[in-house]
Tab-separated table of C-alpha atoms in Angstrom:
chain	number	residue	atom	x	y	z
A	1	MET	CA	14.240	-14.808	4.798
A	2	ASP	CA	17.274	-12.757	5.683
A	3	PHE	CA	18.115	-12.701	9.363
A	4	ARG	CA	17.650	-9.381	11.081
A	5	SER	CA	17.147	-8.661	14.776
A	6	TYR	CA	14.562	-11.309	15.544
A	7	HIS	CA	13.758	-12.482	19.050
A	8	GLY	CA	12.120	-15.875	19.365
A	9	GLN	CA	12.808	-19.433	18.320
A	10	ILE	CA	14.339	-20.842	15.184
A	11	CYS	CA	14.212	-24.368	13.810
A	12	LEU	CA	17.407	-26.359	13.610
A	13	SER	CA	17.878	-27.940	10.203
A	14	ASP	CA	19.368	-31.167	11.529
A	15	ASP	CA	17.330	-32.577	14.367
A	16	ARG	CA	14.335	-30.261	14.620
A	17	LYS	CA	15.415	-29.030	18.040
A	18	THR	CA	14.435	-25.520	18.962
A	19	ALA	CA	16.812	-22.956	20.424
A	20	GLN	CA	16.131	-19.613	22.070
A	21	PHE	CA	18.087	-16.783	20.520
A	22	THR	CA	18.571	-13.078	20.114
A	23	HIS	CA	20.310	-12.618	16.797
A	24	ASN	CA	22.655	-9.832	15.819
A	25	PRO	CA	22.787	-9.469	12.019
A	26	ALA	CA	26.563	-9.102	12.201
A	27	ASP	CA	26.936	-12.375	14.104
A	28	SER	CA	27.465	-15.385	11.837
A	29	SER	CA	27.190	-17.881	14.702
A	30	VAL	CA	23.601	-18.661	13.759
A	31	ARG	CA	24.747	-20.086	10.439
A	32	GLN	CA	27.752	-21.746	12.068
A	33	ALA	CA	25.429	-23.532	14.484
A	34	GLY	CA	23.729	-25.215	11.544
A	35	PHE	CA	20.635	-23.060	11.230
A	36	VAL	CA	19.157	-22.682	7.755
A	37	GLN	CA	17.051	-19.895	6.305
A	38	ILE	CA	13.622	-21.437	6.556
A	39	TRP	CA	11.266	-19.806	9.046
A	40	VAL	CA	11.094	-18.380	12.514
A	41	LYS	CA	9.061	-20.235	15.117
A	42	LEU	CA	7.157	-17.855	17.353
A	43	ARG	CA	4.510	-20.109	18.832
A	44	ILE	CA	4.331	-18.219	22.104
A	45	MET	CA	4.574	-14.681	20.720
A	46	HIS	CA	2.205	-15.064	17.756
A	47	PRO	CA	-0.179	-18.028	18.117
A	48	ARG	CA	-2.532	-16.658	15.449
A	49	PRO	CA	-2.184	-14.851	12.109
A	50	THR	CA	-0.077	-11.735	12.646
A	51	LEU	CA	0.938	-8.935	10.309
A	52	LEU	CA	4.699	-8.496	10.640
A	53	LEU	CA	6.318	-5.228	9.615
A	54	ASP	CA	9.974	-4.776	8.753
A	55	LYS	CA	10.562	-1.177	9.829
A	56	THR	CA	13.929	-1.003	8.083
A	57	LYS	CA	12.372	-1.877	4.718
A	58	CYS	CA	9.425	0.425	5.323
A	59	LEU	CA	11.678	3.390	6.094
A	60	ALA	CA	13.783	2.610	3.032
A	61	ASN	CA	10.653	2.627	0.855
A	62	ILE	CA	9.544	5.970	2.276
A	63	GLU	CA	12.979	7.499	1.849
A	64	ARG	CA	13.305	6.255	-1.734
A	65	MET	CA	10.028	7.894	-2.780
A	66	ALA	CA	10.742	11.079	-0.828
A	67	ARG	CA	14.151	11.390	-2.479
A	68	LYS	CA	12.584	10.815	-5.887
A	69	ALA	CA	10.113	13.624	-5.325
A	70	GLU	CA	12.934	15.875	-4.164
A	71	ARG	CA	15.080	14.963	-7.162
A	72	HIS	CA	12.310	15.954	-9.561
A	73	GLY	CA	11.302	19.091	-7.692
A	74	LEU	CA	7.919	17.601	-6.797
A	75	GLY	CA	5.756	17.994	-3.747
A	76	PHE	CA	5.098	14.746	-1.906
A	77	ARG	CA	1.664	14.172	-0.357
A	78	PRO	CA	1.696	10.417	0.360
A	79	HIS	CA	-1.534	8.469	0.523
A	80	PHE	CA	-2.003	6.951	3.976
A	81	LYS	CA	-4.750	4.490	2.995
A	82	THR	CA	-2.256	1.631	2.844
A	83	HIS	CA	-0.863	1.684	6.366
A	84	GLN	CA	-3.664	3.564	8.206
A	85	SER	CA	-1.370	3.885	11.228
A	86	ALA	CA	-0.558	6.979	13.284
A	87	VAL	CA	2.747	5.401	14.308
A	88	ILE	CA	3.825	4.695	10.727
A	89	GLY	CA	2.573	8.132	9.778
A	90	GLU	CA	5.136	9.624	12.154
A	91	TRP	CA	7.921	7.892	10.238
A	92	PHE	CA	7.058	10.058	7.231
A	93	ARG	CA	7.760	13.211	9.217
A	94	GLU	CA	11.412	12.163	9.364
A	95	PHE	CA	11.533	12.912	5.622
A	96	GLY	CA	9.887	16.318	5.813
A	97	ILE	CA	6.328	15.247	5.004
A	98	SER	CA	3.689	17.660	6.306
A	99	ALA	CA	0.720	17.078	3.949
A	100	ILE	CA	-1.059	13.765	3.400
A	101	THR	CA	-3.749	12.082	1.331
A	102	VAL	CA	-6.500	9.812	2.682
A	103	SER	CA	-9.506	8.066	1.176
A	104	SER	CA	-12.294	8.841	3.655
A	105	PHE	CA	-13.342	11.361	6.265
A	106	SER	CA	-13.021	8.685	8.938
A	107	MET	CA	-9.379	8.346	7.962
A	108	ALA	CA	-9.009	12.123	7.842
A	109	GLU	CA	-10.362	12.427	11.381
A	110	TYR	CA	-8.024	9.702	12.611
A	111	PHE	CA	-4.916	11.366	11.210
A	112	ALA	CA	-6.091	14.828	12.258
A	113	ALA	CA	-6.247	13.516	15.824
A	114	ALA	CA	-2.675	12.289	15.306
A	115	GLY	CA	-1.513	15.819	14.542
A	116	TRP	CA	-1.694	16.073	10.742
A	117	LYS	CA	-2.908	19.524	9.695
A	118	ASP	CA	-3.003	19.379	5.873
A	119	ILE	CA	-5.198	16.554	4.573
A	120	LEU	CA	-6.615	15.797	1.121
A	121	VAL	CA	-9.598	13.437	1.068
A	122	ALA	CA	-9.031	11.756	-2.301
A	123	PHE	CA	-12.503	10.342	-2.862
A	124	PRO	CA	-15.210	12.236	-4.753
A	125	PHE	CA	-16.985	14.282	-2.114
A	126	ASN	CA	-20.067	12.711	-0.574
A	127	PRO	CA	-22.670	15.300	0.510
A	128	ALA	CA	-23.339	13.190	3.611
A	129	ASP	CA	-19.879	14.234	4.833
A	130	LEU	CA	-20.638	17.967	4.858
A	131	ASP	CA	-20.885	18.217	8.652
A	132	ARG	CA	-17.652	16.254	9.069
A	133	LEU	CA	-15.917	18.552	6.588
A	134	ASN	CA	-17.093	21.618	8.489
A	135	ARG	CA	-15.969	20.253	11.849
A	136	LEU	CA	-12.590	19.090	10.573
A	137	SER	CA	-11.839	22.272	8.665
A	138	GLU	CA	-12.232	24.402	11.791
A	139	HIS	CA	-8.661	23.582	12.796
A	140	HIS	CA	-7.223	21.778	9.763
A	141	ALA	CA	-6.555	22.489	6.105
A	142	VAL	CA	-8.860	20.000	4.381
A	143	SER	CA	-8.985	19.611	0.593
A	144	ILE	CA	-11.622	17.660	-1.316
A	145	LEU	CA	-12.246	16.102	-4.736
A	146	VAL	CA	-15.236	16.679	-6.993
A	147	ASP	CA	-16.148	15.231	-10.364
A	148	SER	CA	-19.798	16.252	-10.617
A	149	LEU	CA	-21.807	19.450	-10.987
A	150	GLU	CA	-24.474	17.914	-8.791
A	151	THR	CA	-21.986	17.520	-5.947
A	152	LEU	CA	-21.210	21.229	-6.051
A	153	GLN	CA	-24.838	21.996	-5.239
A	154	SER	CA	-24.377	20.338	-1.847
A	155	LEU	CA	-21.342	22.437	-0.934
A	156	GLY	CA	-23.133	25.734	-0.443
A	157	LYS	CA	-23.012	25.337	3.337
A	158	ILE	CA	-19.287	24.829	3.830
A	159	ARG	CA	-18.110	27.193	6.563
A	160	ARG	CA	-14.367	27.441	5.864
A	161	ARG	CA	-12.380	28.107	2.704
A	162	THR	CA	-11.845	24.682	1.152
A	163	PRO	CA	-9.508	23.825	-1.734
A	164	CYS	CA	-11.240	21.683	-4.324
A	165	TYR	CA	-9.506	19.478	-6.899
A	166	ILE	CA	-11.262	18.056	-9.936
A	167	ASP	CA	-10.796	14.299	-10.167
A	168	ILE	CA	-9.498	13.563	-13.685
A	169	ASP	CA	-9.781	10.212	-15.460
A	170	THR	CA	-6.986	9.728	-18.006
A	171	GLY	CA	-8.005	6.154	-18.840
A	172	TYR	CA	-8.529	4.187	-15.640
A	173	GLY	CA	-12.306	4.486	-15.825
A	174	ARG	CA	-12.988	4.364	-12.086
A	175	THR	CA	-13.924	7.931	-11.167
A	176	GLY	CA	-13.402	11.436	-12.432
A	177	VAL	CA	-14.121	13.664	-15.385
A	178	ARG	CA	-12.648	12.247	-18.564
A	179	SER	CA	-9.538	14.105	-19.603
A	180	ASP	CA	-10.920	14.369	-23.142
A	181	ASP	CA	-13.973	16.288	-21.894
A	182	PRO	CA	-12.576	19.776	-21.202
A	183	ASP	CA	-16.044	21.282	-21.540
A	184	GLN	CA	-17.193	19.434	-18.422
A	185	VAL	CA	-13.994	20.446	-16.636
A	186	GLU	CA	-14.735	24.073	-17.511
A	187	ARG	CA	-18.310	23.811	-16.245
A	188	ILE	CA	-17.107	22.455	-12.899
A	189	ILE	CA	-14.463	25.167	-12.563
A	190	LYS	CA	-17.021	27.890	-13.263
A	191	ARG	CA	-19.627	26.396	-10.933
A	192	SER	CA	-17.081	25.944	-8.132
A	193	GLY	CA	-16.252	29.644	-8.399
A	194	ALA	CA	-19.855	30.433	-7.542
A	195	VAL	CA	-19.805	28.373	-4.343
A	196	VAL	CA	-18.969	30.437	-1.271
A	197	ASN	CA	-15.764	29.259	0.454
A	198	LEU	CA	-14.899	26.750	-2.293
A	199	ASP	CA	-11.611	27.380	-4.099
A	200	PHE	CA	-10.694	25.546	-7.294
A	201	ALA	CA	-7.149	24.292	-6.629
A	202	GLY	CA	-6.347	22.099	-9.604
A	203	PHE	CA	-6.492	18.536	-10.874
A	204	TYR	CA	-6.022	15.183	-9.175
A	205	CYS	CA	-5.313	11.999	-11.123
A	206	HIS	CA	-4.847	8.404	-10.050
A	207	ALA	CA	-3.670	6.582	-13.183
A	208	GLY	CA	-4.816	3.226	-11.853
A	209	ASP	CA	-4.803	1.645	-15.296
A	210	SER	CA	-1.059	1.217	-14.677
A	211	TYR	CA	-2.045	-1.771	-12.527
A	212	ARG	CA	-3.567	-3.440	-15.583
A	213	ALA	CA	-0.634	-2.843	-17.907
A	214	GLY	CA	0.528	-5.909	-19.794
A	215	GLY	CA	4.185	-4.974	-19.493
A	216	GLU	CA	6.686	-2.173	-19.153
A	217	ALA	CA	5.942	-0.660	-22.573
A	218	GLU	CA	2.205	-0.470	-21.919
A	219	ARG	CA	2.780	1.010	-18.457
A	220	ASP	CA	5.086	3.628	-19.968
A	221	GLU	CA	2.405	4.549	-22.500
A	222	ILE	CA	-0.247	4.865	-19.767
A	223	HIS	CA	2.041	7.230	-17.873
A	224	ARG	CA	2.928	9.212	-21.003
A	225	LYS	CA	-0.741	9.659	-21.950
A	226	ALA	CA	-1.742	10.664	-18.419
A	227	LEU	CA	0.946	13.335	-18.259
A	228	SER	CA	0.127	14.585	-21.746
A	229	ASP	CA	-3.578	14.882	-20.922
A	230	LEU	CA	-2.886	16.637	-17.627
A	231	ARG	CA	-0.497	19.092	-19.260
A	232	ALA	CA	-3.146	19.904	-21.869
A	233	LEU	CA	-5.728	20.630	-19.179
A	234	ARG	CA	-3.251	22.699	-17.235
A	235	GLU	CA	-2.483	24.776	-20.304
A	236	GLN	CA	-6.131	25.218	-21.274
A	237	PHE	CA	-7.063	26.442	-17.787
A	238	ARG	CA	-3.809	28.189	-16.940
A	239	ARG	CA	-5.652	31.373	-15.926
A	240	SER	CA	-6.972	29.448	-12.928
A	241	ASP	CA	-3.386	28.474	-11.993
A	242	PRO	CA	-4.231	24.797	-11.392
A	243	GLN	CA	-1.933	22.562	-9.374
A	244	VAL	CA	-1.608	19.003	-10.709
A	245	LEU	CA	-1.539	16.089	-8.268
A	246	TYR	CA	-0.687	12.663	-9.625
A	247	GLY	CA	-0.139	9.365	-7.974
A	248	ASP	CA	-0.132	5.653	-8.393
A	249	THR	CA	2.578	3.438	-6.994
A	250	PRO	CA	3.571	1.671	-10.251
A	251	ASN	CA	4.254	4.879	-12.178
A	252	CYS	CA	5.690	6.822	-9.262
A	253	SER	CA	8.050	3.906	-8.577
A	254	THR	CA	9.243	3.274	-12.122
A	255	GLN	CA	9.030	6.521	-14.094
A	256	GLU	CA	11.471	9.424	-14.274
A	257	ASP	CA	9.469	11.922	-16.353
A	258	PHE	CA	7.019	14.017	-14.327
A	259	GLU	CA	6.857	17.117	-16.516
A	260	GLY	CA	3.764	19.141	-15.694
A	261	ILE	CA	3.181	17.481	-12.312
A	262	ASP	CA	3.402	19.478	-9.084
A	263	THR	CA	2.873	16.795	-6.438
A	264	ILE	CA	2.880	12.998	-6.298
A	265	THR	CA	0.442	11.079	-4.075
A	266	PRO	CA	1.283	7.330	-4.119
A	267	GLY	CA	0.406	5.063	-1.191
A	268	ASN	CA	1.136	1.358	-1.615
A	269	PHE	CA	4.890	1.962	-1.954
A	270	VAL	CA	5.205	2.179	1.838
A	271	PHE	CA	4.876	-1.635	2.004
A	272	TYR	CA	4.677	-2.843	-1.600
A	273	ASP	CA	3.344	-6.394	-2.135
A	274	LEU	CA	3.395	-9.384	-4.478
A	275	PHE	CA	1.279	-7.636	-7.072
A	276	GLN	CA	3.600	-4.645	-7.231
A	277	CYS	CA	6.516	-7.044	-7.508
A	278	SER	CA	4.811	-8.938	-10.335
A	279	ILE	CA	4.442	-5.778	-12.454
A	280	GLY	CA	7.934	-4.474	-11.773
A	281	SER	CA	7.215	-1.716	-9.248
A	282	CYS	CA	9.553	-3.231	-6.672
A	283	ARG	CA	11.799	-6.160	-5.855
A	284	GLU	CA	10.558	-8.927	-3.587
A	285	GLU	CA	13.102	-7.988	-0.934
A	286	GLU	CA	11.543	-4.499	-0.730
A	287	ILE	CA	8.163	-5.831	0.456
A	288	ALA	CA	7.943	-4.621	4.050
A	289	VAL	CA	5.071	-6.734	5.415
A	290	THR	CA	4.418	-10.442	5.776
A	291	VAL	CA	1.507	-12.345	7.267
A	292	GLU	CA	2.724	-14.899	9.782
A	293	CYS	CA	0.379	-17.901	10.022
A	294	PRO	CA	0.484	-21.119	12.059
A	295	VAL	CA	0.578	-24.482	10.307
A	296	ALA	CA	-2.564	-26.310	11.427
A	297	SER	CA	-2.297	-29.645	9.586
A	298	LYS	CA	-0.478	-31.637	6.884
A	299	TYR	CA	-1.718	-34.141	4.302
A	300	PRO	CA	1.153	-36.333	3.031
A	301	GLY	CA	-0.720	-37.991	0.188
A	302	GLU	CA	-1.201	-34.635	-1.525
A	303	ARG	CA	1.791	-32.791	-0.040
A	304	LYS	CA	-0.817	-30.311	1.160
A	305	VAL	CA	-0.413	-27.940	4.101
A	306	LEU	CA	-3.228	-26.207	5.985
A	307	ILE	CA	-2.553	-22.883	7.664
A	308	HIS	CA	-4.701	-20.728	9.877
A	309	GLY	CA	-4.873	-17.781	7.534
A	310	GLY	CA	-7.699	-17.035	5.130
A	311	ALA	CA	-9.703	-14.337	3.428
A	312	VAL	CA	-10.276	-12.446	6.682
A	313	HIS	CA	-6.508	-12.032	6.949
A	314	PHE	CA	-5.218	-11.812	3.362
A	315	SER	CA	-8.357	-10.681	1.467
A	316	LYS	CA	-9.468	-12.609	-1.612
A	317	GLU	CA	-7.346	-10.653	-4.050
A	318	ALA	CA	-5.274	-13.079	-6.123
A	319	LEU	CA	-2.539	-13.226	-8.749
A	320	GLN	CA	-1.718	-15.707	-11.465
A	321	LEU	CA	1.906	-16.810	-11.005
A	322	ASP	CA	3.526	-19.834	-12.633
A	323	GLY	CA	0.083	-20.998	-13.771
A	324	THR	CA	-1.229	-20.944	-10.191
A	325	THR	CA	-3.824	-18.785	-8.480
A	326	VAL	CA	-1.879	-17.145	-5.672
A	327	PHE	CA	-3.168	-15.471	-2.507
A	328	GLY	CA	0.269	-15.255	-0.904
A	329	LYS	CA	3.783	-16.607	-1.179
A	330	VAL	CA	5.959	-18.161	1.514
A	331	ALA	CA	8.697	-15.615	2.157
A	332	ALA	CA	12.232	-16.606	1.104
A	333	PHE	CA	12.175	-20.358	1.658
A	334	GLY	CA	15.758	-21.426	1.021
A	335	ASN	CA	17.745	-24.385	-0.261
A	336	GLY	CA	16.414	-24.222	-3.817
A	337	ALA	CA	12.995	-25.635	-2.998
A	338	GLY	CA	11.312	-23.205	-5.361
A	339	PRO	CA	8.361	-20.914	-4.628
A	340	VAL	CA	5.644	-22.103	-2.266
A	341	TYR	CA	2.262	-20.472	-2.806
A	342	LEU	CA	-0.901	-20.013	-0.792
A	343	SER	CA	-3.203	-21.266	-3.523
A	344	GLU	CA	-6.614	-21.606	-1.898
A	345	ILE	CA	-8.397	-19.730	0.866
A	346	SER	CA	-11.761	-19.573	2.576
A	347	GLN	CA	-12.709	-17.480	5.587
A	348	GLU	CA	-10.095	-18.811	8.059
A	349	HIS	CA	-8.445	-21.637	6.090
A	350	GLY	CA	-5.451	-21.371	3.807
A	351	ILE	CA	-4.205	-24.240	1.630
A	352	LEU	CA	-0.731	-24.821	0.179
A	353	ARG	CA	-1.119	-27.524	-2.489
A	354	ASN	CA	1.530	-29.686	-4.162
A	355	CYS	CA	4.271	-28.342	-1.922
A	356	PRO	CA	7.896	-29.061	-2.863
A	357	ALA	CA	8.947	-32.255	-1.094
A	358	GLU	CA	11.785	-30.569	0.779
A	359	PHE	CA	9.446	-27.910	2.127
A	360	PHE	CA	6.724	-30.397	3.040
A	361	ASP	CA	9.141	-32.672	4.897
A	362	ARG	CA	10.553	-29.861	7.007
A	363	VAL	CA	7.431	-27.965	7.930
A	364	ARG	CA	5.711	-29.171	11.100
A	365	ILE	CA	2.280	-28.604	12.596
A	366	GLY	CA	2.661	-25.590	14.866
A	367	ASP	CA	5.357	-23.924	12.778
A	368	MET	CA	4.804	-20.297	11.816
A	369	LEU	CA	5.158	-19.487	8.127
A	370	ARG	CA	5.532	-15.982	6.751
A	371	PHE	CA	3.649	-15.017	3.585
A	372	LEU	CA	4.087	-12.083	1.245
A	373	PRO	CA	0.570	-10.678	0.643
A	374	VAL	CA	-0.865	-10.030	-2.805
A	375	HIS	CA	-2.352	-6.643	-1.864
A	376	SER	CA	-0.872	-5.097	1.255
A	377	CYS	CA	-3.474	-2.297	1.443
A	378	LEU	CA	-6.312	-4.786	1.908
A	379	THR	CA	-4.301	-7.097	4.151
A	380	ALA	CA	-3.278	-4.251	6.464
A	381	ASN	CA	-6.866	-3.040	6.674
A	382	LEU	CA	-8.104	-6.522	7.564
A	383	MET	CA	-5.400	-7.219	10.140
A	384	GLY	CA	-5.841	-3.888	11.900
A	385	GLY	CA	-2.377	-3.679	13.461
A	386	TYR	CA	1.246	-4.698	13.176
A	387	VAL	CA	4.040	-6.402	15.061
A	388	THR	CA	7.478	-5.232	14.009
A	389	THR	CA	10.179	-7.812	13.383
A	390	ASP	CA	11.772	-6.789	16.685
A	391	GLY	CA	8.554	-7.590	18.549
A	392	LYS	CA	6.897	-4.184	19.009
A	393	GLN	CA	3.133	-3.933	18.575
A	394	ILE	CA	1.896	-0.851	16.745
A	395	GLY	CA	-1.527	0.248	15.618
């Protein structure tokens, strides 16, 4: 880990003593005193798994994406499903963000209460949410997604003018009208025009197949096809003046061609994670969250370490790295010990197997280890709150 303004305790490399400190990044005395970059001990502050947030990295991630949108002349409607935090949401305002994307009406209500006025619920509309839509749209600009003629039948009782985007599937296969089915797109546009207070606004696409790409070339092709398909739909239905919204973190992070797109809507970029790093969306040092977990036990015969940190903290989403199933990675362990992975989890238990000898010898029961999560969206949702690296709790 790189030392920033941490307040707590740090392990000495020589004699395992513990010293209180408040570290200034410009002060090299920590290194001069013989400290090594291993891990911060915060037994008193964080005795249980804690989601730590590096605000500096988070702000840098937001700014980078905002500047990219500005550079390409794009609108920027970030997806807030990753952080789900009113406090973090306010950080986006510093970069001129006034419109957001969410994935549920519960989330929309939460951010509406936090002062956001322009909200897109980017999940195919559920008729059970009609009353919530009507209440929320009384004082907020709420947009919805549809991908079904049947759904439109349930929207006859909306009370306020509501922009409606058609969810388009360019190859991901999760939701949406297939981009090669313009006849169905046309039927939905025509039917939406017959619904009182419903206004066809354009197309929304999450090219999530970018997450499955086998490499840079395949990801580039997924992006190229998505843009080509969306441009074709835009041209075919140009009389309706459709806006095109597009967003997935891998493509929005790595691509520079957004011809035909009006607005980008990525979400995970605010934190990034190990998965994004593994597919080239970010560098490891740009990951803004870590899960800090206490070491509960050690098993010398197997060089195995037990942490308190399991599926209820990390989720069960995993990666294959270096031939190992990985649920998390110890953040920036130094001295050439090599990567240390969280390779097995159950509900509350986390196991680090076959640890490098240097790591195993230095770690002690009670130490706090910091792990880069595989999927920060799920981890943040499970943890339900954050502690910044300077010790501030935020929801």
